């Protein structure tokens, strides 16, 4: 029989594992918040709140070809507001259950008892696969943008797939080093990146506004484009719609029940305003975008837009390097999030070799085995790019489909319990009556239900169009195989579940119990 630790509401924690016992004072109530979810604190809490976020220029090409300038702007507002709605729900869930398991843990708690173990398991696999793909996608953006900056500075250079893969490995090694060797310096690095994020914003838009050509508001806000050859402009607009995926590692945030939710909302608002300013500046000062799209270095038209606006290849390189550095740090944060998600799911015995993957280094409190596995998986994914960039793109697109699917499952289960009134308002309520209790942060009453419905509707919309190819006619080379990739991950997880995991996976493992005295 498993020996469980106990956490009292007064703040004393006793955790038992066999004959070993440890006791100490709970810091800032974080261990108590985790104990409500049956978890003991293993990762070291820090003030830094790590997240990844797409730069608006990273998806510029797809949105411009399917939507044009006006489509990019209006699509941005839909994605911004939809993401804000989703993260309000995510904030409520993290306030309720602040664990690194995130979506699969929330689904396990809130789903109907008959389905919760299976739904939680599939959600866990999809989320882990999405984070691994996300790490590969952001790393690829950094490596391919590096090639795009080499191209205009070295006439005659041709960006080849094998070169991009080698650069990919180099970037990935830097990310691993930031998460292991320099892990204690991460809070300082993150503060520095935040400063660079704000200063870099002005370092890009000021030269563009001062030196670049100007378009009229009519040209920007009323010009749509359907380069994909779709049957209608409306359909083209939705194909070009881009969502934003952001996630936080709750167990490493101090006072997670409050701060994770607040950070999600404020970062979405602040990053949204900065991204909107960047997008509007580029669209008003982009000159001949059609030509920039046709002659884009390695598929990044904004590099050529920068160069023509400031009249200097060197100046454009410096400006684009700011984006590169920010995305490099985003890749490091993505690797950290992927390894924590893998560690969390392994801790609950949801993955093969869980005993190894769930280990945490005693000295650094880092799940080194999970970091290594994410690194190896990303390296293997990068090999696909040597043979086919289309297939590689479809594999890493799992980051979008994986997040949208797991977010929808979590939000829909929250809505299900919310409408039925099966979430308690107080920690003193009968735990047998309510599967979960509201945390200190949430939207109350009809407003909360309305936002929850909006979040689910947005996730369904964005998920559907993320499976569409970017243009017609569709050929095997241009087909979007992301649905096949997600289907393979889902079916693979189901096969493993019925053959083996159903015997070992029972949902999030209860490690500690919360006493009422």
Coordinates of C-alpha atoms in Angstrom, one line a residue:
X1 CA 0.0 0.0 0.0
X2 CA 1.3 3.4 -0.9
X3 CA 2.4 5.7 2.0
X4 CA 1.0 9.2 1.5
X5 CA 2.4 12.3 2.9
X6 CA 0.1 14.8 4.7
X7 CA -0.1 18.6 4.6
X8 CA -2.0 20.5 7.2
X9 CA -3.8 23.7 6.5
X10 CA -1.7 25.4 9.1
X11 CA 1.4 25.0 6.9
X12 CA 3.3 22.0 8.3
X13 CA 4.1 19.3 5.7
X14 CA 5.0 15.7 6.3
X15 CA 5.8 13.5 3.3
X16 CA 6.3 9.8 3.7
X17 CA 7.9 7.4 1.3
X18 CA 8.6 4.1 2.8
X19 CA 10.6 4.7 6.0
X20 CA 11.9 8.1 4.9
X21 CA 10.1 11.1 6.4
X22 CA 10.7 14.8 6.0
X23 CA 9.0 17.8 7.5
X24 CA 9.2 21.5 7.1
X25 CA 7.3 24.7 6.8
X26 CA 5.3 25.3 3.7
X27 CA 6.5 28.3 1.7
X28 CA 3.8 30.8 0.7
X29 CA 1.1 28.1 0.8
X30 CA 2.3 26.6 -2.5
X31 CA 2.7 23.1 -1.1
X32 CA -0.8 23.4 0.4
X33 CA -2.3 24.4 -3.0
X34 CA -0.6 21.4 -4.6
X35 CA -1.7 19.1 -1.8
X36 CA -5.3 19.9 -2.6
X37 CA -4.5 18.2 -6.0
X38 CA -2.8 15.3 -4.2
X39 CA 0.7 16.5 -5.2
X40 CA 3.8 17.3 -3.2
X41 CA 6.2 20.1 -4.3
X42 CA 9.2 18.7 -6.1
X43 CA 10.3 21.4 -8.5
X44 CA 11.8 24.6 -6.9
X45 CA 9.3 27.5 -7.0
X46 CA 10.7 30.7 -8.4
X47 CA 9.5 34.1 -9.2
X48 CA 10.0 33.7 -12.9
X49 CA 7.0 32.7 -15.0
X50 CA 8.1 31.0 -18.1
X51 CA 6.1 30.9 -21.2
X52 CA 6.4 30.7 -25.0
X53 CA 4.6 33.0 -27.4
X54 CA 4.6 33.2 -31.2
X55 CA 6.0 36.4 -32.7
X56 CA 3.5 38.0 -35.0
X57 CA 6.0 38.0 -37.9
X58 CA 6.5 34.2 -37.6
X59 CA 3.1 33.5 -39.2
X60 CA 3.1 36.6 -41.4
X61 CA 3.4 34.8 -44.8
X62 CA 0.4 32.4 -44.3
X63 CA -1.9 35.3 -43.0
X64 CA -0.9 37.6 -45.8
X65 CA -1.4 35.1 -48.6
X66 CA -4.8 34.1 -47.2
X67 CA -6.4 37.3 -46.0
X68 CA -4.0 40.1 -47.0
X69 CA -3.3 43.2 -44.8
X70 CA -7.0 43.5 -43.7
X71 CA -7.3 39.8 -43.0
X72 CA -4.1 39.9 -40.9
X73 CA -5.5 42.7 -38.8
X74 CA -9.0 41.4 -38.3
X75 CA -7.8 37.9 -37.8
X76 CA -5.3 39.1 -35.2
X77 CA -8.2 40.6 -33.2
X78 CA -10.2 37.3 -33.4
X79 CA -7.1 35.3 -32.3
X80 CA -6.3 37.8 -29.5
X81 CA -9.7 37.9 -28.0
X82 CA -10.2 34.2 -28.4
X83 CA -6.9 33.4 -26.8
X84 CA -7.8 35.8 -23.9
X85 CA -11.0 33.9 -23.4
X86 CA -9.3 30.6 -23.4
X87 CA -6.6 31.7 -20.9
X88 CA -9.3 33.1 -18.6
X89 CA -10.6 29.5 -18.4
X90 CA -7.0 28.2 -18.2
X91 CA -6.4 30.7 -15.4
X92 CA -9.5 29.4 -13.5
X93 CA -8.3 25.9 -13.9
X94 CA -4.8 26.6 -12.7
X95 CA -6.1 28.5 -9.8
X96 CA -8.2 25.5 -8.9
X97 CA -5.5 22.9 -9.6
X98 CA -2.0 24.4 -9.9
X99 CA 0.0 21.5 -11.2
X100 CA 2.5 21.0 -14.0
X101 CA 0.2 18.3 -15.4
X102 CA -2.1 21.1 -16.6
X103 CA -4.7 19.9 -19.1
X104 CA -4.6 16.1 -18.5
X105 CA -4.8 16.7 -14.7
X106 CA -7.8 19.1 -15.1
X107 CA -9.6 16.6 -17.4
X108 CA -9.0 13.8 -14.9
X109 CA -10.6 15.8 -12.1
X110 CA -13.5 17.3 -14.0
X111 CA -14.5 14.6 -16.5
X112 CA -17.4 12.2 -15.7
X113 CA -16.1 9.3 -13.6
X114 CA -16.8 6.8 -16.3
X115 CA -14.5 8.5 -18.8
X116 CA -12.0 10.5 -16.8
X117 CA -9.2 8.0 -16.8
X118 CA -9.2 7.4 -20.6
X119 CA -9.8 11.1 -21.5
X120 CA -7.1 12.2 -19.1
X121 CA -4.7 9.7 -20.6
X122 CA -5.3 10.7 -24.2
X123 CA -5.1 14.4 -23.2
X124 CA -1.8 13.8 -21.6
X125 CA -0.3 12.1 -24.7
X126 CA -1.6 14.9 -27.0
X127 CA -0.2 17.6 -24.7
X128 CA 3.2 16.0 -24.3
X129 CA 3.4 15.5 -28.1
X130 CA 2.3 19.0 -28.7
X131 CA 5.0 20.5 -26.4
X132 CA 7.7 18.4 -28.0
X133 CA 6.5 19.5 -31.5
X134 CA 6.4 23.1 -30.2
X135 CA 10.0 22.9 -29.1
X136 CA 11.0 21.6 -32.5
X137 CA 8.8 24.3 -34.3
X138 CA 10.3 27.2 -32.4
X139 CA 13.9 25.8 -32.8
X140 CA 13.3 25.4 -36.5
X141 CA 12.1 29.0 -36.8
X142 CA 15.4 30.2 -35.2
X143 CA 17.6 28.1 -37.4
X144 CA 15.7 28.9 -40.6
X145 CA 15.7 32.6 -39.8
X146 CA 19.4 32.4 -39.2
X147 CA 19.7 31.1 -42.8
X148 CA 17.4 33.9 -44.0
X149 CA 19.8 36.4 -42.5
X150 CA 22.9 34.7 -44.0
X151 CA 21.4 34.8 -47.5
X152 CA 21.3 38.6 -48.1
X153 CA 24.6 39.1 -46.4
X154 CA 26.3 36.5 -48.5
X155 CA 25.3 36.7 -52.2
X156 CA 25.3 33.2 -53.8
X157 CA 24.4 31.4 -50.5
X158 CA 21.7 28.8 -50.9
X159 CA 19.8 27.7 -47.8
X160 CA 19.8 23.9 -47.9
X161 CA 17.9 21.5 -45.7
X162 CA 20.9 19.7 -44.2
X163 CA 22.4 23.0 -43.2
X164 CA 19.2 24.1 -41.5
X165 CA 19.2 20.8 -39.6
X166 CA 22.7 21.3 -38.3
X167 CA 21.8 24.8 -37.2
X168 CA 18.7 23.3 -35.6
X169 CA 20.9 21.0 -33.5
X170 CA 23.1 23.9 -32.5
X171 CA 20.1 26.0 -31.4
X172 CA 18.7 23.0 -29.5
X173 CA 22.0 22.4 -27.7
X174 CA 22.0 26.1 -26.6
X175 CA 18.4 25.6 -25.2
X176 CA 19.5 22.4 -23.4
X177 CA 22.4 24.3 -21.8
X178 CA 20.1 27.1 -20.7
X179 CA 17.8 24.5 -19.0
X180 CA 20.6 22.6 -17.3
X181 CA 24.0 24.2 -17.0
X182 CA 22.7 27.7 -16.6
X183 CA 19.4 26.8 -15.1
X184 CA 20.0 28.9 -11.9
X185 CA 20.6 32.0 -14.2
X186 CA 17.2 31.5 -16.0
X187 CA 15.3 34.1 -13.8
X188 CA 17.9 36.7 -14.7
X189 CA 17.9 35.7 -18.3
X190 CA 14.1 36.0 -18.4
X191 CA 14.1 39.5 -16.9
X192 CA 16.7 40.5 -19.5
X193 CA 14.6 39.0 -22.3
X194 CA 11.6 40.9 -21.0
X195 CA 13.5 44.1 -21.2
X196 CA 14.8 43.2 -24.7
X197 CA 11.2 42.4 -25.7
X198 CA 10.1 45.9 -24.9
X199 CA 13.2 47.7 -26.2
X200 CA 13.3 45.5 -29.3
X201 CA 9.8 46.5 -30.1
X202 CA 10.8 50.2 -30.4
X203 CA 14.1 49.3 -32.0
X204 CA 12.1 47.8 -34.9
X205 CA 9.1 50.0 -35.3
X206 CA 10.9 53.4 -35.0
X207 CA 13.2 52.8 -38.0
X208 CA 10.3 51.4 -40.0
X209 CA 8.0 54.3 -39.2
X210 CA 10.7 56.9 -39.8
X211 CA 12.5 55.5 -42.9
X212 CA 10.0 53.2 -44.5
X213 CA 7.4 53.9 -47.3
X214 CA 3.9 54.7 -46.0
X215 CA 0.6 53.2 -47.1
X216 CA -2.8 54.8 -46.5
X217 CA -5.2 53.4 -43.9
X218 CA -7.6 52.5 -46.8
X219 CA -4.9 50.2 -48.3
X220 CA -4.2 48.5 -45.0
X221 CA -7.7 48.1 -43.5
X222 CA -9.7 47.3 -46.7
X223 CA -7.3 45.2 -48.8
X224 CA -8.0 41.5 -48.7
X225 CA -6.1 38.8 -50.6
X226 CA -6.9 35.3 -51.7
X227 CA -3.6 33.9 -53.0
X228 CA -4.6 30.4 -52.0
X229 CA -7.3 30.3 -54.7
X230 CA -10.1 29.5 -52.4
X231 CA -13.8 29.6 -53.4
X232 CA -14.5 32.8 -51.4
X233 CA -12.6 35.5 -49.6
X234 CA -14.3 34.5 -46.3
X235 CA -12.9 30.9 -46.6
X236 CA -9.5 32.3 -47.4
X237 CA -9.6 34.5 -44.3
X238 CA -10.3 31.6 -42.0
X239 CA -7.6 29.5 -43.5
X240 CA -5.2 32.3 -42.8
X241 CA -6.4 32.8 -39.2
X242 CA -3.6 32.2 -36.7
X243 CA -4.0 31.4 -33.1
X244 CA -1.6 31.8 -30.3
X245 CA -0.5 29.1 -27.8
X246 CA 0.9 30.0 -24.5
X247 CA 1.4 27.8 -21.4
X248 CA 2.8 28.3 -18.0
X249 CA 4.6 25.8 -15.7
X250 CA 2.5 26.2 -12.6
X251 CA 4.6 24.3 -10.0
X252 CA 7.5 26.6 -10.5
X253 CA 5.6 29.8 -9.9
X254 CA 5.3 31.3 -6.4
X255 CA 1.7 31.5 -5.2
X256 CA 0.6 29.6 -8.3
X257 CA -3.2 29.7 -7.6
X258 CA -3.2 33.5 -8.0
X259 CA -0.1 34.3 -10.1
X260 CA -0.5 31.9 -12.9
X261 CA -3.9 33.2 -13.8
X262 CA -2.9 36.8 -13.5
X263 CA 0.3 36.3 -15.5
X264 CA -1.7 34.5 -18.3
X265 CA -4.1 37.3 -18.6
X266 CA -1.7 40.2 -18.3
X267 CA 0.9 38.6 -20.6
X268 CA -1.8 38.0 -23.2
X269 CA -2.9 41.6 -23.0
X270 CA 0.6 43.1 -23.0
X271 CA 2.0 40.9 -25.7
X272 CA -1.1 41.4 -27.7
X273 CA -0.7 45.2 -27.7
X274 CA 3.0 44.9 -28.6
X275 CA 2.2 42.4 -31.4
X276 CA -0.6 44.6 -32.8
X277 CA 1.8 47.6 -32.8
X278 CA 4.4 45.5 -34.7
X279 CA 1.9 44.1 -37.2
X280 CA 0.4 47.5 -38.0
X281 CA 3.8 49.1 -38.4
X282 CA 5.0 46.4 -40.8
X283 CA 1.7 46.6 -42.8
X284 CA 1.8 50.4 -43.1
X285 CA 5.5 50.4 -44.0
X286 CA 5.9 47.2 -46.1
X287 CA 6.3 48.7 -49.6
X288 CA 5.8 46.1 -52.3
X289 CA 4.8 43.1 -50.2
X290 CA 4.0 40.9 -53.2
X291 CA 7.6 41.2 -54.4
X292 CA 8.9 40.7 -50.9
X293 CA 6.8 37.5 -50.6
X294 CA 8.1 36.2 -54.0
X295 CA 11.8 37.0 -53.2
X296 CA 11.6 36.3 -49.4
X297 CA 14.9 35.0 -48.0
X298 CA 14.3 31.4 -47.0
X299 CA 10.5 32.2 -46.8
X300 CA 10.7 35.2 -44.5
X301 CA 9.4 38.3 -46.3
X302 CA 9.8 40.6 -43.2
X303 CA 13.6 40.4 -43.6
X304 CA 13.3 41.9 -47.1
X305 CA 10.7 44.4 -45.9
X306 CA 13.1 45.6 -43.1
X307 CA 16.0 45.9 -45.6
X308 CA 14.0 48.0 -48.1
X309 CA 12.5 50.2 -45.4
X310 CA 15.8 51.2 -43.8
X311 CA 17.9 50.9 -47.0
X312 CA 20.5 48.8 -45.4
X313 CA 21.1 45.0 -45.3
X314 CA 23.1 45.4 -42.1
X315 CA 20.4 47.4 -40.4
X316 CA 17.7 44.9 -41.4
X317 CA 20.0 42.1 -40.1
X318 CA 20.2 43.8 -36.7
X319 CA 16.4 44.3 -36.6
X320 CA 15.7 40.7 -37.5
X321 CA 18.3 39.5 -35.0
X322 CA 16.1 41.0 -32.2
X323 CA 13.3 38.7 -33.3
X324 CA 15.8 35.8 -33.6
X325 CA 17.1 36.3 -30.0
X326 CA 13.6 36.5 -28.6
X327 CA 12.6 33.3 -30.4
X328 CA 15.7 31.6 -29.2
X329 CA 14.7 32.3 -25.6
X330 CA 11.2 31.2 -26.4
X331 CA 12.6 27.9 -27.7
X332 CA 14.5 27.5 -24.4
X333 CA 11.3 28.1 -22.5
X334 CA 9.4 25.7 -24.7
X335 CA 12.0 23.0 -24.0
X336 CA 11.6 23.6 -20.3
X337 CA 7.8 23.4 -20.5
X338 CA 7.9 20.2 -22.7
X339 CA 10.3 18.5 -20.2
X340 CA 8.1 19.5 -17.2
X341 CA 5.0 18.2 -19.0
X342 CA 6.7 14.9 -19.8
X343 CA 8.0 14.7 -16.2
X344 CA 4.6 15.3 -14.8
X345 CA 2.8 12.7 -17.0
X346 CA 5.6 10.2 -16.2
X347 CA 5.1 10.9 -12.5
X348 CA 1.5 9.8 -13.0
X349 CA 2.7 6.6 -14.8
X350 CA 1.3 7.7 -18.2
X351 CA 4.5 7.2 -20.3
X352 CA 6.8 4.3 -21.1
X353 CA 9.8 4.2 -18.8
X354 CA 8.0 6.4 -16.3
X355 CA 10.3 5.5 -13.4
X356 CA 13.2 7.0 -15.3
X357 CA 11.4 10.0 -16.8
X358 CA 9.9 11.0 -13.4
X359 CA 13.2 11.4 -11.7
X360 CA 14.3 14.9 -10.6
X361 CA 18.0 15.7 -10.0
X362 CA 18.4 16.3 -6.3
X363 CA 21.0 19.0 -6.7
X364 CA 19.3 21.1 -9.4
X365 CA 15.7 20.0 -9.0
X366 CA 15.5 19.6 -12.8
X367 CA 14.0 16.6 -14.5
X368 CA 17.2 15.9 -16.5
X369 CA 15.9 12.6 -18.0
X370 CA 12.9 14.4 -19.5
X371 CA 15.0 17.2 -20.8
X372 CA 17.2 14.7 -22.6
X373 CA 14.3 12.8 -24.1
X374 CA 12.7 16.0 -25.4
X375 CA 16.1 16.9 -26.9
X376 CA 16.4 13.5 -28.6
X377 CA 12.8 13.6 -29.9
X378 CA 13.4 17.1 -31.4
X379 CA 16.6 15.9 -33.0
X380 CA 14.8 13.0 -34.6
X381 CA 12.0 15.3 -35.8
X382 CA 14.6 17.6 -37.4
X383 CA 15.9 14.8 -39.6
X384 CA 12.6 14.9 -41.5
X385 CA 13.5 18.4 -42.8
X386 CA 16.4 17.0 -44.8
X387 CA 14.0 14.9 -46.9
X388 CA 10.8 17.0 -46.9
X389 CA 10.1 20.4 -45.5
X390 CA 6.4 19.8 -46.1
X391 CA 6.3 16.7 -43.9
X392 CA 8.4 18.4 -41.3
X393 CA 6.0 21.3 -41.2
X394 CA 3.0 18.9 -40.8
X395 CA 4.7 17.1 -37.9
X396 CA 5.6 20.3 -36.0
X397 CA 2.1 21.6 -36.7
X398 CA 1.1 19.2 -34.0
X399 CA 1.9 22.0 -31.6
X400 CA -1.3 23.8 -32.7
X401 CA -3.6 20.8 -33.0
X402 CA -2.3 19.3 -29.8
X403 CA -2.8 22.5 -27.8
X404 CA -6.2 23.3 -29.3
X405 CA -7.5 19.7 -28.7
X406 CA -6.2 19.6 -25.1
X407 CA -7.4 23.1 -24.3
X408 CA -10.8 22.2 -25.7
X409 CA -11.1 19.0 -23.6
X410 CA -10.1 21.0 -20.4
X411 CA -12.4 23.9 -21.2
X412 CA -15.4 21.7 -22.1
X413 CA -15.0 19.7 -18.9
X414 CA -14.9 22.9 -16.9
X415 CA -18.1 24.1 -18.7
X416 CA -19.8 20.7 -18.0
X417 CA -19.1 21.0 -14.3
X418 CA -19.8 24.7 -14.2
X419 CA -23.3 24.4 -15.7
X420 CA -24.2 21.5 -13.4
X421 CA -23.0 23.5 -10.4
X422 CA -20.5 20.8 -9.4
X423 CA -17.6 23.0 -8.4
X424 CA -17.4 23.9 -4.7
X425 CA -17.0 27.5 -3.5
X426 CA -15.0 26.7 -0.4
X427 CA -12.3 24.4 0.6
X428 CA -14.5 23.4 3.6
X429 CA -17.2 22.0 1.3
X430 CA -17.8 18.3 1.2
X431 CA -15.1 16.9 -1.1
X432 CA -17.3 13.9 -2.0
X433 CA -20.0 16.2 -3.3
X434 CA -17.7 18.4 -5.4
X435 CA -14.9 17.0 -7.6
X436 CA -13.1 20.3 -7.4
X437 CA -13.2 23.7 -5.6
X438 CA -12.8 27.1 -7.1
X439 CA -9.5 28.7 -6.5
X440 CA -8.9 32.4 -5.5
X441 CA -9.2 33.6 -9.1
X442 CA -12.3 33.1 -11.4
X443 CA -15.1 34.7 -13.3
X444 CA -18.4 34.2 -11.4
X445 CA -21.9 33.6 -12.5
X446 CA -23.3 34.0 -16.1
X447 CA -20.2 36.0 -17.1
X448 CA -18.0 32.9 -16.4
X449 CA -20.3 30.6 -18.3
X450 CA -20.5 33.0 -21.3
X451 CA -16.7 33.2 -21.4
X452 CA -16.4 29.4 -21.1
X453 CA -18.8 28.9 -24.1
X454 CA -16.8 31.5 -26.1
X455 CA -13.5 29.8 -25.4
X456 CA -14.9 26.4 -26.5
X457 CA -16.4 27.9 -29.7
X458 CA -13.1 29.7 -30.5
X459 CA -11.1 26.5 -30.0
X460 CA -13.4 24.5 -32.3
X461 CA -13.1 27.2 -35.0
X462 CA -9.4 27.5 -34.9
X463 CA -8.8 23.8 -34.7
X464 CA -11.0 23.0 -37.8
X465 CA -9.1 25.5 -40.0
X466 CA -5.7 24.4 -38.7
X467 CA -6.1 21.2 -40.7
X468 CA -6.7 23.0 -44.0
X469 CA -4.0 23.2 -46.7
X470 CA -2.7 26.7 -47.5
X471 CA -3.7 26.8 -51.2
X472 CA -5.6 25.1 -54.0
X473 CA -5.4 22.9 -56.0
X474 CA -4.2 20.5 -53.4
X475 CA -1.3 18.2 -54.4
X476 CA 0.5 15.5 -52.3
X477 CA 3.3 18.0 -51.9
X478 CA 1.0 20.8 -50.6
X479 CA -1.4 18.7 -48.6
X480 CA -1.8 19.4 -44.9
X481 CA -1.1 16.1 -43.2
X482 CA -1.4 17.5 -39.6
X483 CA -4.7 15.6 -39.1
X484 CA -2.9 12.4 -39.9
X485 CA -0.1 13.3 -37.5
X486 CA -2.6 14.1 -34.6
X487 CA -4.6 10.9 -35.5
X488 CA -1.4 8.8 -35.3
X489 CA -0.5 10.2 -31.9
X490 CA -4.1 9.7 -30.6
X491 CA -4.4 6.2 -32.0
X492 CA -0.9 5.3 -30.8
X493 CA -1.8 6.4 -27.3
X494 CA -5.0 4.4 -27.3
X495 CA -3.2 1.3 -28.5
X496 CA -0.6 1.7 -25.7
X497 CA -3.4 2.4 -23.2
X498 CA -5.4 -0.8 -23.9
X499 CA -2.3 -3.0 -24.2
X500 CA -0.4 -1.8 -21.2
X501 CA -1.1 1.6 -19.6
X502 CA -4.7 0.8 -18.4
X503 CA -3.0 -1.5 -16.0
X504 CA -0.7 1.2 -14.5
X505 CA -2.4 4.5 -15.3
X506 CA -5.2 5.4 -12.9
X507 CA -5.1 9.2 -13.4
X508 CA -2.9 11.7 -11.4
X509 CA -1.2 9.9 -8.6
X510 CA -2.2 11.1 -5.0
X511 CA 1.2 11.7 -3.3
X512 CA 0.0 13.7 -0.3
X513 CA -3.3 14.3 1.6
X514 CA -4.5 17.6 3.1
X515 CA -5.5 17.5 6.7
X516 CA -8.2 19.8 8.0
X517 CA -6.6 20.6 11.3

